Coordinates of C-alpha atoms and ligand atoms in Angstrom, one line a residue:
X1 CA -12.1 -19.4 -5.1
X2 CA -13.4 -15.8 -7.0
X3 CA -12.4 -13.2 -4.8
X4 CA -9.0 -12.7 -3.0
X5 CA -7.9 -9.7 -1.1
X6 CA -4.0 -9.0 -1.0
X7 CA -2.6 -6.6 1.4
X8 CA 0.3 -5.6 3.2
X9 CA 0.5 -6.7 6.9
X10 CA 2.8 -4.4 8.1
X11 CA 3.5 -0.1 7.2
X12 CA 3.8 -1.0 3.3
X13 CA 6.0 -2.0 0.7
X14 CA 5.9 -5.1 1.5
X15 CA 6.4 -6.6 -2.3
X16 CA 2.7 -6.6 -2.9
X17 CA 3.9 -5.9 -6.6
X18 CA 5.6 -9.3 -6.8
X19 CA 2.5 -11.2 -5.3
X20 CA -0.4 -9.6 -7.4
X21 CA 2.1 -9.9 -10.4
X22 CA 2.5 -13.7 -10.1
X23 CA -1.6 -13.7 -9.2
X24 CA -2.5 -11.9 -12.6
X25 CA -1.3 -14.3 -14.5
X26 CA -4.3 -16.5 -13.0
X27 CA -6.8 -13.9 -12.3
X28 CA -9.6 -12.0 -14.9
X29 CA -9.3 -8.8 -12.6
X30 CA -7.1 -6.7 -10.2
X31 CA -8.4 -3.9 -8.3
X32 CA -7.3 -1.0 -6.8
X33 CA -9.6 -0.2 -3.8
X34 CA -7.8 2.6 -2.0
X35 CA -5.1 5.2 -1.9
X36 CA -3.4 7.0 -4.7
X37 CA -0.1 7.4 -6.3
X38 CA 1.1 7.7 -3.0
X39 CA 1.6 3.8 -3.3
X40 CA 4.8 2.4 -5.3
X41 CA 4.6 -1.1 -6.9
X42 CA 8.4 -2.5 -8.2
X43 CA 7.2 -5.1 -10.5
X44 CA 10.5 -7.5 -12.1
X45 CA 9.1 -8.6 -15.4
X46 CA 12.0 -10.9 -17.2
X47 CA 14.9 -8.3 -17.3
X48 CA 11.7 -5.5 -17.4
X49 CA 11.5 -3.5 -14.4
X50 CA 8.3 -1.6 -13.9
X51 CA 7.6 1.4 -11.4
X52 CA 3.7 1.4 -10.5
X53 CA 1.8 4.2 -8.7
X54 CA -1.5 4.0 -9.4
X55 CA -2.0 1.5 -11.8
X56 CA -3.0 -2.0 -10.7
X57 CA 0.0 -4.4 -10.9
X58 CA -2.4 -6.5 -12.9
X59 CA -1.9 -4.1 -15.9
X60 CA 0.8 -5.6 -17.0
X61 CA -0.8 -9.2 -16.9
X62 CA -2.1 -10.1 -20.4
X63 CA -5.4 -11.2 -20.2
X64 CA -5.9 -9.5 -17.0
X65 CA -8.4 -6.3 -16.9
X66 CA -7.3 -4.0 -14.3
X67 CA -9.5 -1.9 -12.4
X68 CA -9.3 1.2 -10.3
X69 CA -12.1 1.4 -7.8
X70 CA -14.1 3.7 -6.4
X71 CA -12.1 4.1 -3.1
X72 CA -8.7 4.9 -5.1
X73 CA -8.1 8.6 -5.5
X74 CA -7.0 9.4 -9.0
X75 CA -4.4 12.1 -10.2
X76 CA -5.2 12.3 -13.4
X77 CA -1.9 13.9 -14.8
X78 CA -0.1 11.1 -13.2
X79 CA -2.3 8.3 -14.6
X80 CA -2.2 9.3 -17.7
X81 CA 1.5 9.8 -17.6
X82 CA 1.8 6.4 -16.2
X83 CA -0.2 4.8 -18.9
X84 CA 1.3 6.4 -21.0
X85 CA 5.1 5.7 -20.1
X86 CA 3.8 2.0 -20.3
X87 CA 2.6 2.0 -23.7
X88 CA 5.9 3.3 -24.8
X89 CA 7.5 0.0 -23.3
X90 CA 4.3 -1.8 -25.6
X91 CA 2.0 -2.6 -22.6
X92 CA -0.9 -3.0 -23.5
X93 CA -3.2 -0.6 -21.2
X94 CA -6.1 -0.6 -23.0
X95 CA -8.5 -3.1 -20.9
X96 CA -8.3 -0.7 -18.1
X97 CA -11.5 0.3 -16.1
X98 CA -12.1 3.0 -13.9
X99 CA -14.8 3.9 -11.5
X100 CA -16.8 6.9 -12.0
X101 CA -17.4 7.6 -8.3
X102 CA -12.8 7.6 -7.5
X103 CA -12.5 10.7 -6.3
X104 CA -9.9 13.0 -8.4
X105 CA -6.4 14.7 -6.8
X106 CA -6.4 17.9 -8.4
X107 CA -3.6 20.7 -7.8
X108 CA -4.9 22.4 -4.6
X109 CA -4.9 18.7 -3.2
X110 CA -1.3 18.9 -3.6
X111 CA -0.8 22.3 -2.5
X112 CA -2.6 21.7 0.7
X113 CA -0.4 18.4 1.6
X114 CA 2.6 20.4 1.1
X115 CA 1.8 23.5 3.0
X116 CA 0.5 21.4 6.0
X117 CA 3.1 19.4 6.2
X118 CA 5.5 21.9 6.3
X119 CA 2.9 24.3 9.3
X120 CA 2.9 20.7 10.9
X121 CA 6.6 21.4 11.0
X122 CA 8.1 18.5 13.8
X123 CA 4.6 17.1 14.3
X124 CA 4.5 16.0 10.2
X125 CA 3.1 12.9 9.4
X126 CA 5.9 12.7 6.5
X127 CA 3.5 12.3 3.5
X128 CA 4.3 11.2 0.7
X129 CA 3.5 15.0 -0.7
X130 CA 1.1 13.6 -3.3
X131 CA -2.1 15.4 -2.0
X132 CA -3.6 11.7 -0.7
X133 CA -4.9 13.2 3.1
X134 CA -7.1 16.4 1.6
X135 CA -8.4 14.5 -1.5
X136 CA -9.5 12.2 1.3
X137 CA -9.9 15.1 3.6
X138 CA -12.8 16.4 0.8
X139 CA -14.1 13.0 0.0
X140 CA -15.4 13.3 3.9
X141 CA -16.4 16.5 4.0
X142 CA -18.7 15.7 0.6
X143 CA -16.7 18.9 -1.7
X144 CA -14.7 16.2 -3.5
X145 CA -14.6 15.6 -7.2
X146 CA -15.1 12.4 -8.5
X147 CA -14.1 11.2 -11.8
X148 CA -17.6 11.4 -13.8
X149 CA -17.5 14.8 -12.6
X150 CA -15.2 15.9 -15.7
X151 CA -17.5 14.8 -18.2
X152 CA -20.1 17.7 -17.1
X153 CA -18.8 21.3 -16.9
X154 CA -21.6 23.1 -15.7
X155 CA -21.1 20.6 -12.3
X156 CA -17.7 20.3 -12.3
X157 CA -17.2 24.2 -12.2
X158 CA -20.0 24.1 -9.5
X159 CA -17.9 21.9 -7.3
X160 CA -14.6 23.1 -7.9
X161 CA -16.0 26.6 -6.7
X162 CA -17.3 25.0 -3.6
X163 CA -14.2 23.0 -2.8
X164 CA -12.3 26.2 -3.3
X165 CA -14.2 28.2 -1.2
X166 CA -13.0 27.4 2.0
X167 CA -9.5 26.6 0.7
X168 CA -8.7 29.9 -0.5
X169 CA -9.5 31.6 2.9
X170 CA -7.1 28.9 4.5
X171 CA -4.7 29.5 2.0
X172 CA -4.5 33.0 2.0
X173 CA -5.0 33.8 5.5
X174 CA -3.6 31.0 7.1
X175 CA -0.7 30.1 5.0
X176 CA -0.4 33.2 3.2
X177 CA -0.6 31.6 0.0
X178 CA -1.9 33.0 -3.4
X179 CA -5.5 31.8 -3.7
X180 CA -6.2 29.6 -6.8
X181 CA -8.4 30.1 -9.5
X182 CA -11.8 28.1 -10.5
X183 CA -11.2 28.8 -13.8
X184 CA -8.1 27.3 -14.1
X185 CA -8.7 24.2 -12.1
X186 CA -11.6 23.4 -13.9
X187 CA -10.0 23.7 -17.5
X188 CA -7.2 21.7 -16.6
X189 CA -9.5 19.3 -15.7
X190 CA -11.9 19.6 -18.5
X191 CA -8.6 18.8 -20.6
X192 CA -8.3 15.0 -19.2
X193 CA -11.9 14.5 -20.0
X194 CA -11.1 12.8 -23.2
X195 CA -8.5 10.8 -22.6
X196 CA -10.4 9.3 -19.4
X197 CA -13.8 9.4 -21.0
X198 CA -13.2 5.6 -22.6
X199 CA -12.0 4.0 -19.6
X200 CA -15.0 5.0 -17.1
X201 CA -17.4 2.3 -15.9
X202 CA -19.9 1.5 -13.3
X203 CA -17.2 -1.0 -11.3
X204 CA -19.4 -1.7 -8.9
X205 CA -21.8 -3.5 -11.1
X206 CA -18.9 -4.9 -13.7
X207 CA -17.2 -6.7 -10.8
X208 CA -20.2 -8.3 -8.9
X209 CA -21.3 -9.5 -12.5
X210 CA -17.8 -10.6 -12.6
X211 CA -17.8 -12.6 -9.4
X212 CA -21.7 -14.1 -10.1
X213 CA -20.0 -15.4 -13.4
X214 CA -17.1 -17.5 -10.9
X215 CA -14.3 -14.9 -12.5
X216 CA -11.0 -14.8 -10.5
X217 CA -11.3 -10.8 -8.9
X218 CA -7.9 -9.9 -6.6
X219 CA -8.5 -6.9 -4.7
X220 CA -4.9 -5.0 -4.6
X221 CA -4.5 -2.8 -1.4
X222 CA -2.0 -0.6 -1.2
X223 CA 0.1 0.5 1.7
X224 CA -0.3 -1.9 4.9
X225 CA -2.1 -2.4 7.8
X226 CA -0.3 -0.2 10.3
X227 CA -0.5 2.6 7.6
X228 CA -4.5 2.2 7.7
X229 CA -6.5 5.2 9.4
X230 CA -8.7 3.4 11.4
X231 CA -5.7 0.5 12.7
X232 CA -2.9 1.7 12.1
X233 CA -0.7 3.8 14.0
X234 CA -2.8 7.0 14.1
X235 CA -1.7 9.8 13.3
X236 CA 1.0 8.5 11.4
X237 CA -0.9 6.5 9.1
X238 CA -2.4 6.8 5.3
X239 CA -6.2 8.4 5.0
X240 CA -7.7 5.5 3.7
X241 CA -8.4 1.6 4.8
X242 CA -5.9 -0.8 3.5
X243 CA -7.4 -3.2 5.7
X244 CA -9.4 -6.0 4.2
X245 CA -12.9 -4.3 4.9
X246 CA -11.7 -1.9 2.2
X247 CA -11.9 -3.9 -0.6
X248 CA -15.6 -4.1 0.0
X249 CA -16.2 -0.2 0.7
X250 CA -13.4 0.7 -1.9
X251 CA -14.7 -1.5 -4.9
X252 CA -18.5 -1.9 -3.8
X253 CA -18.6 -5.6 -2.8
X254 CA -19.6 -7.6 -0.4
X255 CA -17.7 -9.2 2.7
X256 CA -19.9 -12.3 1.9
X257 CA -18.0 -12.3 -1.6
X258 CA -14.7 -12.3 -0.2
X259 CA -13.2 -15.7 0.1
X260 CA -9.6 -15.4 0.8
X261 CA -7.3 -12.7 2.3
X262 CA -3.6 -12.9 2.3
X263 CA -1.2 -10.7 3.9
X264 CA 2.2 -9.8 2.5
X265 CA 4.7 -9.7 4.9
X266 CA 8.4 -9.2 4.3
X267 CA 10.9 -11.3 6.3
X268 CA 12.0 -7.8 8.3
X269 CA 10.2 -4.7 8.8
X270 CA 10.2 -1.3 7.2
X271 CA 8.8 1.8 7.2
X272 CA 8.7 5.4 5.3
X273 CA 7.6 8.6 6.7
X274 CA 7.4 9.3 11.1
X275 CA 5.6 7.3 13.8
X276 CA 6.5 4.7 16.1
X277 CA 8.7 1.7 15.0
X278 CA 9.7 -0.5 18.0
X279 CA 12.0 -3.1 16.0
X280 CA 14.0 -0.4 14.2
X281 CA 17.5 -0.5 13.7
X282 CA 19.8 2.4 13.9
X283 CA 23.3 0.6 14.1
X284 CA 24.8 -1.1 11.0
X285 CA 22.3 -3.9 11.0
X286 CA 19.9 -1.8 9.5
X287 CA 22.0 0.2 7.0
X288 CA 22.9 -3.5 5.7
X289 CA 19.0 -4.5 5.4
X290 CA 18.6 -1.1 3.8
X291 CA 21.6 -1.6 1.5
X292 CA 20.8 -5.5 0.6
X293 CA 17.2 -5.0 0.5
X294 CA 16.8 -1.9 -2.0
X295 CA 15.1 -0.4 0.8
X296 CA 14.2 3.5 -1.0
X297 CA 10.7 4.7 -1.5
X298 CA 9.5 3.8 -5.2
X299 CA 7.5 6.9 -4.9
X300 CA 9.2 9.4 -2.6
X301 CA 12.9 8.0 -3.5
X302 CA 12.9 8.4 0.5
X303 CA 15.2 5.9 2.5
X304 CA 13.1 3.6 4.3
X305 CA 13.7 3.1 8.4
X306 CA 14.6 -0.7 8.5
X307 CA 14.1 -2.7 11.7
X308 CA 13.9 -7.1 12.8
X309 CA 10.6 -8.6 12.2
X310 CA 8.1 -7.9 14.2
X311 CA 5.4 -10.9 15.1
X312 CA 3.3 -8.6 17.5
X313 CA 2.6 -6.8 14.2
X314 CA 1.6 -10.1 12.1
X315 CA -0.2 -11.4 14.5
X316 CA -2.1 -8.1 15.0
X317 CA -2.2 -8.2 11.0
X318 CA -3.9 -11.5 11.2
X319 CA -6.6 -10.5 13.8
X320 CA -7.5 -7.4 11.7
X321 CA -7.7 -8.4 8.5
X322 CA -8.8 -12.0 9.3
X323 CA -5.8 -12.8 6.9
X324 CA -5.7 -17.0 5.4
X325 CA -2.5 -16.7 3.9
X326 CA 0.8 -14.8 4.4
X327 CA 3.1 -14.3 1.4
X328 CA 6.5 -14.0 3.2
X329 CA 8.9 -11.9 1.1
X330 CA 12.4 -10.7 0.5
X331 CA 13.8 -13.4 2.8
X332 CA 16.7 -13.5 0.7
X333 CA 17.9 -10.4 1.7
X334 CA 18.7 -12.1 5.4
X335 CA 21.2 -14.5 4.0
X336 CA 24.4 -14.1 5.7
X337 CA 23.7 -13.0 9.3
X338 CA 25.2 -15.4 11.9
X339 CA 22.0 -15.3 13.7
X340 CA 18.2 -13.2 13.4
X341 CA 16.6 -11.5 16.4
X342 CA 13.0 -11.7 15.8
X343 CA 10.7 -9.9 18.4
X344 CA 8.1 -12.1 19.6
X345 CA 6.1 -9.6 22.2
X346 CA 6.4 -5.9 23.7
X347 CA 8.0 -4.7 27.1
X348 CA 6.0 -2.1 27.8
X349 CA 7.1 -0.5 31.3
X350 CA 8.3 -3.5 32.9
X351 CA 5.5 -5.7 31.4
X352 CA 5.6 -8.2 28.6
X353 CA 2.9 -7.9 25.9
X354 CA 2.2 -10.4 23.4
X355 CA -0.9 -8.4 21.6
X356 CA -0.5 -5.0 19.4
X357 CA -1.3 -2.3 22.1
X358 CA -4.4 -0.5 21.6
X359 CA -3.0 2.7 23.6
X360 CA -1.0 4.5 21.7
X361 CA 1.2 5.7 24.5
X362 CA 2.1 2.3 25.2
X363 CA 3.1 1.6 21.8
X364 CA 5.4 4.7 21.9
X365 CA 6.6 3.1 24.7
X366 CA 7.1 -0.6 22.9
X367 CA 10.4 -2.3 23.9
X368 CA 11.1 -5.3 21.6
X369 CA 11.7 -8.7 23.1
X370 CA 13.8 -10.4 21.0
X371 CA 13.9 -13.9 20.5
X372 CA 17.5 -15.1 18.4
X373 CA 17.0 -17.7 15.4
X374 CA 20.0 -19.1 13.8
X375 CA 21.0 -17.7 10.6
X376 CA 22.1 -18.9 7.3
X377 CA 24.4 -18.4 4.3
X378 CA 23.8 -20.1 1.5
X379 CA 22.6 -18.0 -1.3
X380 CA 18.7 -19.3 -1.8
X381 CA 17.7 -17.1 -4.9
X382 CA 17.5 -21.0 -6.9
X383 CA 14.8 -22.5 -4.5
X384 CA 12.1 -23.8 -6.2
X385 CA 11.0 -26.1 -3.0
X386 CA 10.6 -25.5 0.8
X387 CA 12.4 -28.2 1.0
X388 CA 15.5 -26.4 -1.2
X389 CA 16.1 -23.8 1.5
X390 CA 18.8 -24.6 4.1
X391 CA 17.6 -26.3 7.3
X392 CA 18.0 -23.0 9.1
X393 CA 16.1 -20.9 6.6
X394 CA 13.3 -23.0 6.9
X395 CA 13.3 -23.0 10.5
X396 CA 12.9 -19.2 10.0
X397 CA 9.9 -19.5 7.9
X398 CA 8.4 -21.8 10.1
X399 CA 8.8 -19.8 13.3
X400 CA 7.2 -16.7 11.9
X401 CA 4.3 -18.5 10.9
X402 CA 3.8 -20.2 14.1
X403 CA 3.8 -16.2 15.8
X404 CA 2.0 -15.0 13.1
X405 CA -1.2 -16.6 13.2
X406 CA -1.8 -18.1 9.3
X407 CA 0.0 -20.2 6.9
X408 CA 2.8 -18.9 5.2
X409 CA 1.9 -20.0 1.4
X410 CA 4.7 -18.1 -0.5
X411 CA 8.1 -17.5 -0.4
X412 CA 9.6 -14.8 -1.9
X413 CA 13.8 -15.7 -2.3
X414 CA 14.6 -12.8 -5.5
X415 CA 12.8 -10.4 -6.6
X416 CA 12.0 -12.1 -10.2
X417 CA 8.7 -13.4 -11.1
X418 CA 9.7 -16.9 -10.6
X419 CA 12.1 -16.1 -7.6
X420 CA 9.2 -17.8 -5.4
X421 CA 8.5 -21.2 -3.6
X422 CA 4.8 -21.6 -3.3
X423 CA 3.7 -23.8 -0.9
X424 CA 0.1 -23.8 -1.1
X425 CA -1.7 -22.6 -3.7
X426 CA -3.8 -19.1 -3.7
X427 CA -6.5 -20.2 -6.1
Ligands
IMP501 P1 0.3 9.8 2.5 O1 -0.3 8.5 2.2 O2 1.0 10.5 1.4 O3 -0.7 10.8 3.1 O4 1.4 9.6 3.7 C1 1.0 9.2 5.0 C2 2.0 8.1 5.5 O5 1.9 6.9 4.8 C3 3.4 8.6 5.4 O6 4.1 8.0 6.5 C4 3.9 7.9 4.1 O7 5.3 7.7 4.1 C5 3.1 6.6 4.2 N1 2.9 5.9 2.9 C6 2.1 6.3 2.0 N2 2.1 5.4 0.9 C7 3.0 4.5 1.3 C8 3.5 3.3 0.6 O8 3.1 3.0 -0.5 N3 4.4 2.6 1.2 C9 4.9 3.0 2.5 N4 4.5 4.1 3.1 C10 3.5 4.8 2.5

């Protein structure tokens, strides 16, 4: 069983960090095939608590190389920052690999999400500010710069002057905005060169050797599946796939080579940034999820909009991502509620949908039908075994995989490493 894809099957932070984290341990390589540091991975190692962006959570896996691929964009201050703040803590960062072809977040990336957002002004998508959408934006429009770009000057000052171009009109005439200058750009660029220079590689080739050689290779999204730009909730979504299909774009495999894909789902829902939302909570419900749950952005330090769980979404999830396996986490945090709405289809004017709208009107227009499951309150941070959690707590679990569409292989009851009942094995 080589190659696994884990992703989030709702809008994100989900607890992929927890899942890839107790995968490392098993795997040879974790991947990054998409977004930036706009992701935020909490990983609980022993009484260690570890704050990812961009790094895969498999960096802090012995034994484990971690890889950033070529769909990932890379902010190169912020990596090595990163890197470096775990090397302080003696991780050991050394194995990682990084593709030559990631494109790079420079500072006018940045700019240009910030002054959008704010022209945007009540249409804003609510970004994480982090420059993701006009790396991506650039990528598209083929004026990016990639990461094997700083290791030639004469072509990296070629392309900054083309990227800036355009940008500089836009700034200045549009959002009245001091233009910015090649020269600069390019030497603070020029001035990662070295420290990168050791960790580039041909990923493409390094992991398909990887998989013809039966290695373990887990494929990391970040974000979810409603967050993706092609499924997701449109406009209000990330500029990248987080959808299983881009592993293979985002790290240059196959879909042949994929074997297994598992969907991270937490036991409610939550979301960061605007866009439709139909389970959310705005009474003291979802202040309590938020409270209990540690519900703030690990990137943004934003509050996240907390809501039931939603099965229209896992199901939709499932179909999309062809997902084998859910990982259901953070069900601890629903211990001691007398009983749990769960919403099991849409009313959508005066009509009951069971399937993820495709219009998005209608999904604006989304009334949750709720279905009530009884609740429990016995704290279950100990369970070791299915079996362990209280009769109610596993007729929970077992109803959401029933709506969902896949097995429900892993519990998440604590956010430790070990704070996890698996019931059928990833590998
Ligand atoms: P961007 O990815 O910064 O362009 O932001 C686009 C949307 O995706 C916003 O709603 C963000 O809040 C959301 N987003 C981006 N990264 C994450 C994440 O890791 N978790 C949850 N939401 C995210």
């Amino acid at each position: 069983m080589p190659a696994l894809v884990l992703l989030g099957a709702q809008w994100g932070d989900e607890g992929k960090g927890k899942a890839t984290d107790l995968l490392g341990g098993s795997v040879d390589y974790v991947v990054r095939y998409q977004g930036g540091n706009n992701a935020g991975h909490t990983v609980v190692v022993g009484d260690q608590k570890y704050a990812l962006h961009l790094l895969p959570s498999g960096i802090l896996s012995p034994g484990c190389v971690p890889v950033i691929g070529n769909g990932v964009v890379v902010d190169p201050a912020v990596l090595l920052s990163e890197l470096s703040g775990l090397e302080e803590r003696g991780v050991d960062t050394s194995k990682l690999l990084i593709s030559g072809n990631a494109h790079l977040i420079t500072p006018y990336h940045t700019t240009m999400d910030k002054v959008t957002e704010r022209f945007l002004g009540k249409r804003k998508i609510g970004t994480t500010g982090r420059g993701i959408g006009p790396t991506y934006a650039d990528k598209i429009n083929r004026v990016g710069i990639r990461v094997q770009d700083l290791f030639d000057e004469s072509i990296l000052t070629q392309k900054v002057e083309a990227a800036l171009d355009q940008k500089n009109q836009v700034l200045a005439k549009l959002y009245n905005r001091r233009a910015i200058a090649v020269d600069q750009v390019v030497e603070e660029l020029l001035g990662y060169a070295d420290a990168l220079r050791g960790y580039v590689c041909d990923t493409t080739l390094l992991l398909n050797d990887a998989l013809d050689q039966d290695k373990v290779v887990l494929f990391e999204g970040g974000q979810g599946t409603l967050l993706d730009v092609d499924h997701g909730t449109y406009p209000f979504v990330t500029s990248s796939n987080p959808t299983a299909g881009g592993a293979c774009t985002g790290a240059g495999v196959g879909p042949t080579r994929i074997d297994r894909v598992i969907g991270i789902l937490k036991a409610y829902t939550t979301r960061v940034g605007a866009g439709p939302f139909p389970t959310e909570l705005f009474d003291e419900d979802g202040e309590k999820l938020r409270t209990i749950g540690g519900e703030r952005g690990v990137t943004t330090g934003r509050d996240r909009r907390c809501g039931w769980f939603d099965a229209v979404i896992a199901r939709y999830a499932t179909r999309v991502n062809g997902l084998t396996d859910f990982f259901l986490t953070k069900l601890d945090v629903l211990t001691g509620w007398e009983s749990i709405p769960v919403c099991v289809a849409y009313g959508i004017d005066g009509r009951r949908v069971d399937e993820l709208p495709y219009n998005q009107t209608d999904f604006h227009h989304a009334e949750p039908v709720y279905e009530m499951l009884p609740g429990w309150s016995e704290d279950i941070s100990g369970a070791k075994e299915f079996s362990d959690l209280p009769k109610n707590a596993q007729a929970y679990v077992k109803a959401l995989e029933e709506m969902s569409g896949a097995p429900i292989s892993a519990i998440g009851v604590g956010p430790g490493r070990d704070e996890t009942i698996q019931i059928n094995s990833f590998l």
